[in-house]
Short mmCIF file of C-alpha atoms and ligand atoms in Angstrom, two decimals:
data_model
loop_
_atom_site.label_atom_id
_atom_site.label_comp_id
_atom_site.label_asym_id
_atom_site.label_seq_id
_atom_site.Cartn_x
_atom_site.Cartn_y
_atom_site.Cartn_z
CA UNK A 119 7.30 43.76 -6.09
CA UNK A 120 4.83 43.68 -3.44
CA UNK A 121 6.56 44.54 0.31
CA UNK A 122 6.21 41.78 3.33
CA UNK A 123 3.53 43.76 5.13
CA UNK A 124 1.45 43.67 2.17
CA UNK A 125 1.80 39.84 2.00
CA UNK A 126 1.47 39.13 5.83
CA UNK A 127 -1.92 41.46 4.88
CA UNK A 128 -2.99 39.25 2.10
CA UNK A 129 -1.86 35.98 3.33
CA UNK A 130 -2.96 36.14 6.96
CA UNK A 131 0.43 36.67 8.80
CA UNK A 132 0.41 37.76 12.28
CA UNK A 133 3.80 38.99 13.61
CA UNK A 134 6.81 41.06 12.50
CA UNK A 135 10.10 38.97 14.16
CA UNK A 136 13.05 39.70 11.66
CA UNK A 137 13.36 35.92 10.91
CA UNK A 138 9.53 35.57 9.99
CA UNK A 139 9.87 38.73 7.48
CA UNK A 140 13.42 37.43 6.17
CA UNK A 141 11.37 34.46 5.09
CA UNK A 142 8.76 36.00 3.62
CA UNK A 143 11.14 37.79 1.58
CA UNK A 144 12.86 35.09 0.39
CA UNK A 145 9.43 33.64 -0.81
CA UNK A 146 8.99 37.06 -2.81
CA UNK A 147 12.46 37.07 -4.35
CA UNK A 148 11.87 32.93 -5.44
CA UNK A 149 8.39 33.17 -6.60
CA UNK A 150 8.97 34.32 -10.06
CA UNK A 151 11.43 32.11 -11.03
CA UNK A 152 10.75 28.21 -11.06
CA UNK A 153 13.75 27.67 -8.40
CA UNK A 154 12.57 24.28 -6.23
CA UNK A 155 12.15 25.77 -2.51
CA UNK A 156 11.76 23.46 0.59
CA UNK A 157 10.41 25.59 3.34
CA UNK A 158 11.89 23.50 6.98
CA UNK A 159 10.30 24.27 10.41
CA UNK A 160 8.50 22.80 13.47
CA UNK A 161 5.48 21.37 12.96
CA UNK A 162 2.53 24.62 13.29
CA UNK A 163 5.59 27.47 12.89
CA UNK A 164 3.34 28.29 9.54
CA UNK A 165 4.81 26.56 6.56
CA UNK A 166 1.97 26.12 4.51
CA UNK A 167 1.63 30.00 3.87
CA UNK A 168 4.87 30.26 1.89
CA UNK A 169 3.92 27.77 -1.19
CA UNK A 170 1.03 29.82 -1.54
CA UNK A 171 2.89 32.80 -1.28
CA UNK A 172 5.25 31.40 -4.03
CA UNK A 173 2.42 30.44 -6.48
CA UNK A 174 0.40 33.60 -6.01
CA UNK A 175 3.29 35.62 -7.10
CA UNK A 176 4.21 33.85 -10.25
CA UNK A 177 3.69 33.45 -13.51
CA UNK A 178 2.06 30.03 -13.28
CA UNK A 179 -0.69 31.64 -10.51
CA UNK A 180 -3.49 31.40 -13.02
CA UNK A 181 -2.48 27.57 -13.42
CA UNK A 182 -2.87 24.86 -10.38
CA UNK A 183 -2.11 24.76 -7.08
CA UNK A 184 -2.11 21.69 -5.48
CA UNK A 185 -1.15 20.77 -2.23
CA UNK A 186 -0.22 17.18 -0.98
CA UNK A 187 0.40 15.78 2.30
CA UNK A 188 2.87 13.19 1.45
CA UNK A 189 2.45 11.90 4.89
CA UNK A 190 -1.05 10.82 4.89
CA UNK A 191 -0.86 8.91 1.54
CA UNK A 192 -0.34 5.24 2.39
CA UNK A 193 2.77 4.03 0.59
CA UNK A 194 0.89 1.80 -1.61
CA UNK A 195 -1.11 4.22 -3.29
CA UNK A 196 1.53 7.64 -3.39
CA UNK A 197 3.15 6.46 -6.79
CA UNK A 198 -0.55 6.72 -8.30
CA UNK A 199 -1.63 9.50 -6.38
CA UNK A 200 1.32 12.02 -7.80
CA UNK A 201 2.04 10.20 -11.05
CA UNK A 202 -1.40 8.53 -12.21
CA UNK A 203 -2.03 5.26 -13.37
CA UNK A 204 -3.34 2.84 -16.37
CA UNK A 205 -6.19 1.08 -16.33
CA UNK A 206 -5.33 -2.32 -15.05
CA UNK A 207 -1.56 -1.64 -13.63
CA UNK A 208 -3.45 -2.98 -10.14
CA UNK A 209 -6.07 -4.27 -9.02
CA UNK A 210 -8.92 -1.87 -8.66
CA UNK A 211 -7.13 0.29 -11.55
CA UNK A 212 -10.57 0.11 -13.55
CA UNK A 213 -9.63 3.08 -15.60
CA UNK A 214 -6.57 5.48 -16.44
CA UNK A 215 -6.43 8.21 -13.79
CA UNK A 216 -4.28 11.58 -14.21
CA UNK A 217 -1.97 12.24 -11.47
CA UNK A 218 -1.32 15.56 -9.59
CA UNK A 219 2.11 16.34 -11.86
CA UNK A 220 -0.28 15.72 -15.18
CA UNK A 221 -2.99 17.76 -13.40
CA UNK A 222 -1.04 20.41 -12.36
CA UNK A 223 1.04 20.81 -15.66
CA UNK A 224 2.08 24.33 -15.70
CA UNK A 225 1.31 25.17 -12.01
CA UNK A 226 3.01 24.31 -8.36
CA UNK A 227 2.84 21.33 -6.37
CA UNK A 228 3.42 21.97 -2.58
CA UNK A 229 4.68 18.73 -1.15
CA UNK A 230 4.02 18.70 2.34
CA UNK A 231 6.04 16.51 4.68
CA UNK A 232 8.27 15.70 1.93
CA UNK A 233 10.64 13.61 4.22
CA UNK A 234 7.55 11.39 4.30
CA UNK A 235 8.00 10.30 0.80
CA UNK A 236 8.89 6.44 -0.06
CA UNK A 237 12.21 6.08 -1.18
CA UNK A 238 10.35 4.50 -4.71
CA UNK A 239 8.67 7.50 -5.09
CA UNK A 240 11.64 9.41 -4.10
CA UNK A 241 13.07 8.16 -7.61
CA UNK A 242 10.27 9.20 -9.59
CA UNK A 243 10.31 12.44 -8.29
CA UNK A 244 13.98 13.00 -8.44
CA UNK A 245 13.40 12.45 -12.64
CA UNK A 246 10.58 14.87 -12.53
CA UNK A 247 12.79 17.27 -11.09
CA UNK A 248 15.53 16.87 -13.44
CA UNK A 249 14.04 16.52 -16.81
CA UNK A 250 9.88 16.83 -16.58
CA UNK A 251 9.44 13.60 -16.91
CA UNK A 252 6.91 10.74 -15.44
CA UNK A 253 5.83 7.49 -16.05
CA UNK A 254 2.12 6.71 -14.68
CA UNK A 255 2.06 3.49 -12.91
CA UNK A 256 1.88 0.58 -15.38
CA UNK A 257 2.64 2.69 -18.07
CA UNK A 258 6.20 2.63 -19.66
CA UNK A 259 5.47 5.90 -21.76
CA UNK A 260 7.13 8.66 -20.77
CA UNK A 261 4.75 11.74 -20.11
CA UNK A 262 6.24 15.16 -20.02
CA UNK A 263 4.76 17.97 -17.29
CA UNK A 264 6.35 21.64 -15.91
CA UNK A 265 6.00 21.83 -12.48
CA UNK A 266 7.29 23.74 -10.20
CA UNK A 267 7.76 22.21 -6.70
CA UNK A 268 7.68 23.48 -3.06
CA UNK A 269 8.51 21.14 -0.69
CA UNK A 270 8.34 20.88 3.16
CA UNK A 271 9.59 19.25 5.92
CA UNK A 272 9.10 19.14 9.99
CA UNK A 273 11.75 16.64 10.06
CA UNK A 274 15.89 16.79 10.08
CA UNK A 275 16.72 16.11 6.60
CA UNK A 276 20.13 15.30 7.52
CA UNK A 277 19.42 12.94 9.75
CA UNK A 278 16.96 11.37 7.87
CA UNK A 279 19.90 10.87 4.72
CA UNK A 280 22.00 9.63 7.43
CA UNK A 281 19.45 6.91 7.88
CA UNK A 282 19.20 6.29 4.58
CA UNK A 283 15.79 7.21 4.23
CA UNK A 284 15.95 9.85 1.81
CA UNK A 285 18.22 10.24 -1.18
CA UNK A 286 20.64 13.03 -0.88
CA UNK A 287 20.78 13.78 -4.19
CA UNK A 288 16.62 14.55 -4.38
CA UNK A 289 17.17 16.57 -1.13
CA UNK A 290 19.87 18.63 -3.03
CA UNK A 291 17.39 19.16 -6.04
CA UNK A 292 14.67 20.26 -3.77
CA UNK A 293 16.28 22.27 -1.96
CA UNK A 294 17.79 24.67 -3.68
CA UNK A 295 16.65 27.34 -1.99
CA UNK A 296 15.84 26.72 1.62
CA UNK A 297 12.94 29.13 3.49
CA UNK A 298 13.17 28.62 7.81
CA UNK A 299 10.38 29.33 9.66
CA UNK A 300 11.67 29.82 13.41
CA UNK A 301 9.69 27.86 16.25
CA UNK A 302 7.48 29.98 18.44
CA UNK A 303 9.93 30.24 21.27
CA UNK A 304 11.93 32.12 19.61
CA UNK A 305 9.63 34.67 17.98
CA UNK A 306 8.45 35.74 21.87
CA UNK A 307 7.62 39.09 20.51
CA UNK A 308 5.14 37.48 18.01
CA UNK A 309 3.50 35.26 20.63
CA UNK A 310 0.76 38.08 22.44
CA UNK A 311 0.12 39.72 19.22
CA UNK A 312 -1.11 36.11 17.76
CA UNK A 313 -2.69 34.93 20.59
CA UNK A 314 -4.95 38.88 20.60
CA UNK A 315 -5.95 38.22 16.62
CA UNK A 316 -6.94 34.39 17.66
CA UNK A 317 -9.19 35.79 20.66
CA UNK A 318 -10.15 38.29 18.59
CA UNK A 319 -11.25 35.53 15.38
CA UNK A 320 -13.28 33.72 18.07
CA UNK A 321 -15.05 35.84 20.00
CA UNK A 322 -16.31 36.90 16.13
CA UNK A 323 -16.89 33.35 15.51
CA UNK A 324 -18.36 32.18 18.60
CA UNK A 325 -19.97 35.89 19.44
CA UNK A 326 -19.07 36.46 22.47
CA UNK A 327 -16.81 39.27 24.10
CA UNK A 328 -12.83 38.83 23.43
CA UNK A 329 -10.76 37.32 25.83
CA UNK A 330 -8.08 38.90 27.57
CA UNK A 331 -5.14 38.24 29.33
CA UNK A 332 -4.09 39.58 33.08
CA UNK A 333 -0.43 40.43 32.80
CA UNK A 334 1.05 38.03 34.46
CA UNK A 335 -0.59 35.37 31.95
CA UNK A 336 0.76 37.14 29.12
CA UNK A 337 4.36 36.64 30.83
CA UNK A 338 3.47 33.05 31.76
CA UNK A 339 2.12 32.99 27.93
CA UNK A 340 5.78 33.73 26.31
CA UNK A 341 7.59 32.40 28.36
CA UNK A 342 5.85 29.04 27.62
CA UNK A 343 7.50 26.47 25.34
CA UNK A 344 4.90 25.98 22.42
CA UNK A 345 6.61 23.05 20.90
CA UNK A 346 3.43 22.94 18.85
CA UNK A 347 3.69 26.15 17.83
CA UNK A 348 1.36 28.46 16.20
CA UNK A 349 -1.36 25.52 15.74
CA UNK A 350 -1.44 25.03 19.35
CA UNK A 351 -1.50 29.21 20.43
CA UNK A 352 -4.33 28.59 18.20
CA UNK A 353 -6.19 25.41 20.15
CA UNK A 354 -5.53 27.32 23.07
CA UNK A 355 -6.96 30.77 22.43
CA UNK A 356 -10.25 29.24 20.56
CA UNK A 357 -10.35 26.72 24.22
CA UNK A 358 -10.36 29.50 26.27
CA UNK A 359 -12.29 31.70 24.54
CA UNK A 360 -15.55 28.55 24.36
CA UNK A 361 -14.91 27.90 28.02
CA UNK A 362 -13.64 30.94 30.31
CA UNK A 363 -17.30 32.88 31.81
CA UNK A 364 -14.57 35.57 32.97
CA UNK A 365 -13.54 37.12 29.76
CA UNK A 366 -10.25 38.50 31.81
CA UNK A 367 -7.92 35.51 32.17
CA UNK A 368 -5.57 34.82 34.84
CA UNK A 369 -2.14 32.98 35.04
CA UNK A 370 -3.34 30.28 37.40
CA UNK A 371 -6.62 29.39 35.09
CA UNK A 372 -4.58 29.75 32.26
CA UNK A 373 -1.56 27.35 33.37
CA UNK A 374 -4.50 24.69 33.54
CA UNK A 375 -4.65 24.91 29.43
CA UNK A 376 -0.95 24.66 29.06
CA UNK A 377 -0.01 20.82 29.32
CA UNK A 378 3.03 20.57 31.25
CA UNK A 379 4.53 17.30 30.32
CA UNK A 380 6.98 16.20 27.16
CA UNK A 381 8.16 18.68 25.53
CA UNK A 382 6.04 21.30 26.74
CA UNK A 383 7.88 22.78 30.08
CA UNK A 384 7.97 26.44 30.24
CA UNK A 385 10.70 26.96 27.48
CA UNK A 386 13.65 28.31 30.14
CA UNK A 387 12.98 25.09 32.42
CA UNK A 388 13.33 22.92 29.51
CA UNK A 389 16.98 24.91 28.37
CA UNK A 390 18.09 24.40 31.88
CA UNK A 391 17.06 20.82 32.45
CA UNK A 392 18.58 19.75 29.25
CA UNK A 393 21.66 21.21 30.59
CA UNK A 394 22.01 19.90 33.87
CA UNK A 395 20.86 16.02 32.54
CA UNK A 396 23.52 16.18 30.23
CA UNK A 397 26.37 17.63 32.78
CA UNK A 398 24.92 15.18 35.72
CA UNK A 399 25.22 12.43 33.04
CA UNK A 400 28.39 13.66 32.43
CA UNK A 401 29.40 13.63 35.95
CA UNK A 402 28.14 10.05 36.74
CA UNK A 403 30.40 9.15 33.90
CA UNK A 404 33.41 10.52 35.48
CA UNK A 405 32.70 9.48 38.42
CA UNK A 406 32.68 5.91 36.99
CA UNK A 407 35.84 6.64 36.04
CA UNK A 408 37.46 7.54 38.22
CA UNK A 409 35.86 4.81 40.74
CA UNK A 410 37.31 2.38 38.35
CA UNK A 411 41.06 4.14 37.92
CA UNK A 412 41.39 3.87 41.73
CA UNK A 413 39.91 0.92 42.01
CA UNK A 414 42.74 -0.33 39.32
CA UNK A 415 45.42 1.38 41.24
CA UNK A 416 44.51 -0.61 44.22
CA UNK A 417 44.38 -3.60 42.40
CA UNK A 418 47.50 -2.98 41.26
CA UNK A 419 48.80 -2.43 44.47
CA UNK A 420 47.75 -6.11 46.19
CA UNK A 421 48.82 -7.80 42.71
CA UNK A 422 52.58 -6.34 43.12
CA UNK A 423 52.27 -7.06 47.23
CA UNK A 424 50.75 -10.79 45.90
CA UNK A 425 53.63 -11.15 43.25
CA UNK A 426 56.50 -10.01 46.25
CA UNK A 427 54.81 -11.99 49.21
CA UNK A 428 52.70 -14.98 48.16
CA UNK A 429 49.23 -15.03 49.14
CA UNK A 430 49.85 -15.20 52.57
CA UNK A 431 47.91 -14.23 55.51
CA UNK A 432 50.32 -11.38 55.82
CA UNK A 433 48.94 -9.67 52.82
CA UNK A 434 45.49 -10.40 54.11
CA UNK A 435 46.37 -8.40 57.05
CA UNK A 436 48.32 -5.87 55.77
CA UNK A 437 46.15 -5.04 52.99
CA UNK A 438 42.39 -5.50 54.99
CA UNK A 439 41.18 -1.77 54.05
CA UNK A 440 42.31 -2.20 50.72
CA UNK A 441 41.12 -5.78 50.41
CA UNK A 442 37.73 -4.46 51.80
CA UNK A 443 37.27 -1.27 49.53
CA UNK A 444 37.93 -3.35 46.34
CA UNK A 445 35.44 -6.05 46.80
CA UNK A 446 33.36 -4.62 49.97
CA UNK A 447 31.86 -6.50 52.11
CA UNK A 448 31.00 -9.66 52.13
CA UNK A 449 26.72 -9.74 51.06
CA UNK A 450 24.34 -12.91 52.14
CA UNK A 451 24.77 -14.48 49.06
CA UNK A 452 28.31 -14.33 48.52
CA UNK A 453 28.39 -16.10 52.15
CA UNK A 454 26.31 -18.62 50.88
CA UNK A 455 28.28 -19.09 47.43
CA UNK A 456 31.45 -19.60 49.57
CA UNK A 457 30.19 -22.10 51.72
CA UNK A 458 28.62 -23.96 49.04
CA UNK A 459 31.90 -23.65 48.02
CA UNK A 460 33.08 -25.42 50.61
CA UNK A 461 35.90 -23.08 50.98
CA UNK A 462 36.80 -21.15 54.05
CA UNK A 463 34.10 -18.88 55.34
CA UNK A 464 36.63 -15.92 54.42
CA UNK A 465 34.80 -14.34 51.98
CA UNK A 466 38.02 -13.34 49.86
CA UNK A 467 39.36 -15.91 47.70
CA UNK A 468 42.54 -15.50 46.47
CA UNK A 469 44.07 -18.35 44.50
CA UNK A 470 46.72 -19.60 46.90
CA UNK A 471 50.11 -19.75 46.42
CA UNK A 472 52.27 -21.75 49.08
CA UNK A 473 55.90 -20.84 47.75
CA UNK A 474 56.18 -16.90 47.05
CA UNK A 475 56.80 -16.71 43.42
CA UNK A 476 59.76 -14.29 43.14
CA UNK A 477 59.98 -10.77 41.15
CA UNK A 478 61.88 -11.61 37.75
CA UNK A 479 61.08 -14.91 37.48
CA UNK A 480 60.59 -15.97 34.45
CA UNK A 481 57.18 -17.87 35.46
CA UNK A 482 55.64 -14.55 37.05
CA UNK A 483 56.64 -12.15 33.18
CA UNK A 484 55.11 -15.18 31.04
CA UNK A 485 51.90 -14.62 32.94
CA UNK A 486 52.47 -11.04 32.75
CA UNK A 487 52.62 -11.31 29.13
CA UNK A 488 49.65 -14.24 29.01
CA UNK A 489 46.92 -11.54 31.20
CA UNK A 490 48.31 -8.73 28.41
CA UNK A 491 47.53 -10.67 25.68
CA UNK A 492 43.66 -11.68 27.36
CA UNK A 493 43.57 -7.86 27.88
CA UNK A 494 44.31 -7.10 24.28
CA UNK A 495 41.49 -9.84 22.47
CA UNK A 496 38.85 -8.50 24.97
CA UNK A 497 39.58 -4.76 24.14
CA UNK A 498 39.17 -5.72 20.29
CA UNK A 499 37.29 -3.09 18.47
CA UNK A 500 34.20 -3.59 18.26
CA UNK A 501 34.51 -3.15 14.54
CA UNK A 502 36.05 -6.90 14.34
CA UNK A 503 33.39 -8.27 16.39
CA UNK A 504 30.76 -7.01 13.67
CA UNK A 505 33.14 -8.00 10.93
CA UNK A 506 33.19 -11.70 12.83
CA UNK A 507 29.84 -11.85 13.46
CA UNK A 508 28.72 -10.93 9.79
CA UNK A 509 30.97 -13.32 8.59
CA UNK A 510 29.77 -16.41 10.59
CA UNK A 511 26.23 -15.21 9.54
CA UNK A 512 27.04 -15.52 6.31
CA UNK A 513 28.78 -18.65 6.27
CA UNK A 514 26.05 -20.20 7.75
CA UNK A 515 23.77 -18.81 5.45
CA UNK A 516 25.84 -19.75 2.51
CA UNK A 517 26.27 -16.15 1.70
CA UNK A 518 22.73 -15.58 1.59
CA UNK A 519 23.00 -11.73 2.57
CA UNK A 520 18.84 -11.46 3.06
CA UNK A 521 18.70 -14.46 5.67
CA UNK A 522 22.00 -13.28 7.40
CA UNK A 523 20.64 -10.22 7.71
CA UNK A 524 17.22 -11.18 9.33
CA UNK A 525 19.69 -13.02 11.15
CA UNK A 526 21.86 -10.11 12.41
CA UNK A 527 18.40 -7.94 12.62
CA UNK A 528 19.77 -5.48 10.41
CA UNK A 529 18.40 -4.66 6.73
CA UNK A 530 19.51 -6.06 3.83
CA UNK A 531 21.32 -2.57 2.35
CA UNK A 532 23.21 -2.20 5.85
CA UNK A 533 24.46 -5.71 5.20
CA UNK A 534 25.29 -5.00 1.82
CA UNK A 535 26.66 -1.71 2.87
CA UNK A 536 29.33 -3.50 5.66
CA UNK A 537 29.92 -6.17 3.21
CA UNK A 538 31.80 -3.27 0.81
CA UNK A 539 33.11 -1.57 4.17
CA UNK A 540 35.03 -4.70 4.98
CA UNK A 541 35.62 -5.24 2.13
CA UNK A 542 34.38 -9.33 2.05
N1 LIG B 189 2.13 33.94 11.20
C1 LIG B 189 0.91 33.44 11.36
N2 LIG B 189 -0.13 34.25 11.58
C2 LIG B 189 -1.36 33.72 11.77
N3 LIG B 189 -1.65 32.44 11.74
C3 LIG B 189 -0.65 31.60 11.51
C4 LIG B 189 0.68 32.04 11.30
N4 LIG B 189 1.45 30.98 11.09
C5 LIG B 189 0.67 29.91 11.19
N5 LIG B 189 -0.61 30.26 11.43
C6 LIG B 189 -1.71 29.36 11.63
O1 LIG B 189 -1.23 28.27 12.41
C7 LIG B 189 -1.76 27.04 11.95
C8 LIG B 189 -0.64 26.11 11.55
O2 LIG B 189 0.03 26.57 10.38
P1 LIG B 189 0.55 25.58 9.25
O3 LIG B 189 0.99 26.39 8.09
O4 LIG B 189 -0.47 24.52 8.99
O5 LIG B 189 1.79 24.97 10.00
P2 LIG B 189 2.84 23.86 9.52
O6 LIG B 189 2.48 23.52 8.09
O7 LIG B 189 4.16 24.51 9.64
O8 LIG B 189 2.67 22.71 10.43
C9 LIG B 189 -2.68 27.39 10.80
O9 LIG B 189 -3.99 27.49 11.31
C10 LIG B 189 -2.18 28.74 10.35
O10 LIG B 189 -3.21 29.49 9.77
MG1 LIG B 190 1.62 21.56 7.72
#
């Protein structure tokens, strides 16, 4: 078996961070068996290296490679594209066409931004997985093919099931054994050594002397937050190395290549600003909170001195601060609401009460009971608003789930999927 620093030799691979060589491990240890892999990582971490790794080092390496970005395919064409078609299944079909799992029969497809993949497709390639076979498109016989498969994907998978966008079960199949490339943050070790072979690759290419790096560029360098990874190190070393006269490059001319904005702050920055939006966020929320529990207790306070006294001018008097911190002061338009009012300038309008409804009385607990009950219907979940509001949809629609859905602005399978939920 051939070691990892052979393989980063053959295959290009700068950098020796313990999660980079655990990977390429793993691709040796797979690669002779016909185990489906999906290699996950940041866009430009280096995924397309490990398919190739894979097929090199098996048995099918004299066979096919072919490598497919599912992502650039439009949707209409995909189905055709991987699985072939008959002559005539569209229009434009002029003639039968092989597709990439006919093509490649006995070799490895890499399917690149797998998550990328129709959901129609997602079928076809679920029954490749399982049993070899394919239909082409328009054809209804079944076509037989042994392919192995190495997938990858930038995106969360989990997230993307979640949203119903890809099939769990395919994501089980082709991911049986999963490779993780770490971003370039966290391989900060790797990051000078790259960025030397890059400068090294251009001044070669471009003949002119290397770049270099003053030290304190090479801190501002790692420390940066790459969230385009390798590919960008890349963009960046070959831009400086076309455009710098001085072949020695400082950290002031080289903070002018690194774009500052999105997702691209200096890697600790970002950590620490995440941090401190989500705690301030936090602490606005509280602060709500709280706001709102005294402002309650205060409340709480004038109803019981309401209920004992009567809205009298008393209370007014006695309770001014209180009156004053629970609905402020008085602004220019609520002024001008009262008077249209035609009530008295007094900006606070509490329903009057002449006689002083008495504690215990039977008149003040019914109302007690009465506000509990409004309480209660506005607090209801919001589950049973859905559940209402899918149900008048579809009484008004006559049942028709596809216009009460365009109604509710949801898609037809959430309906469908709330419809079994509650159970209607
Ligand atoms: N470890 C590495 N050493 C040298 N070059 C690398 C390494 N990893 C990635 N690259 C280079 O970075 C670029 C992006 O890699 P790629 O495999 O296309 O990324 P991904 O598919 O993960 O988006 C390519 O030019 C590739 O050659
Ligand atoms: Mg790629």
């Amino acid at each position: 078996m051939e070691s990892v620093q052979a393989i980063k030799q053959r295959f290009g691979i700068i950098g020796n961070t313990p999660a980079l060589n655990r990977a390429i491990e793993k691709a040796i240890q797979v690669a002779p068996t016909d185990i489906s892999v999906l290699v996950t990582g940041e866009s430009g971490v280096g995924k397309e290296s490990i398919p190739k790794i894979i097929h090199q080092l098996s048995h099918r390496k004299h066979n096919k490679y072919i490598a497919v970005n599912c992502g650039a395919i439009p949707e209409g064409t995909i189905d055709s594209e991987l699985f072939g078609h008959e002559k005539g299944a569209f229009t434009g079909a002029t003639q039968t066409r092989s597709g990439y799992f006919e093509e490649a029969d006995g070799g490895t497809i890499f399917l690149d931004e797998v998550g990328e993949l129709p959901l129609t497709t997602q079928v076809r390639l679920l029954r490749v997985l399982e049993n070899g076979e394919f239909l082409k498109v328009g054809s209804s016989k079944v076509q037989k093919t042994n392919v192995r498969i190495v997938a990858a994907t930038n995106v969360n998978m989990f997230e993307a099931i979640q949203k119903e966008k890809f099939r769990e079960d395919l994501f089980y199949r082709l991911s049986t054994v999963d490779i993780n490339l770490p971003p370039l943050r966290e391989r900060q070790e790797d990051i000078h050594l790259l960025f030397r072979k890059f400068a090294s690759d251009f001044a070669l290419k471009y003949k002119m002397p290397t770049v270099k790096l003053s030290e304190n560029a090479v801190q501002l360098l790692v420390k940066y937050r790459w969230s385009g990874n390798i590919r960008q190190l890349r963009n960046i070393a070959e831009q400086l190395s076309v455009l710098e006269q001085n072949r020695t490059v400082s950290a002031e001319t080289l903070r002018n290549y690194l774009p500052t904005t999105g997702n691209n702050l200096p890697a600790v920055i970002k950590q620490t600003k995440a941090e401190s939006d989500f705690s301030s966020e936090r602490e606005i929320l509280y602060k709500v909170l709280f706001d709102m529990k005294s402002d309650l207790n205060d409340l709480k306070k004038l109803t019981m001195e309401l209920m004992k006294n009567g809205n009298t001018k008393d209370v007014e008097k006695n309770n001014e601060s209180l009156i004053q911190k629970i609905y402020g002061n008085p602004t220019n338009d609520d002024i001008a609401f009262e008077e249209h009012d035609d009530n008295e300038s007094d900006f606070l309008s509490i329903p009057e009460h002449t006689t002083p409804p008495v504690i215990e009385n039977e008149s003040i607990t019914d109302k007690y009971h009465f506000a509990e009950e409004i309480e209660e219907e506005e607090t209801l979940s919001l589950q049973d608003k859905e559940l209402e509001l899918i149900k008048k949809s579809l009484e008004r629609h006559n049942g028709k789930r596809k216009l009460a859905a365009a109604e509710l602005g949801i898609s037809e399978r959430t309906l469908y999927r709330k419809i079994k939920q509650y159970d209607l």
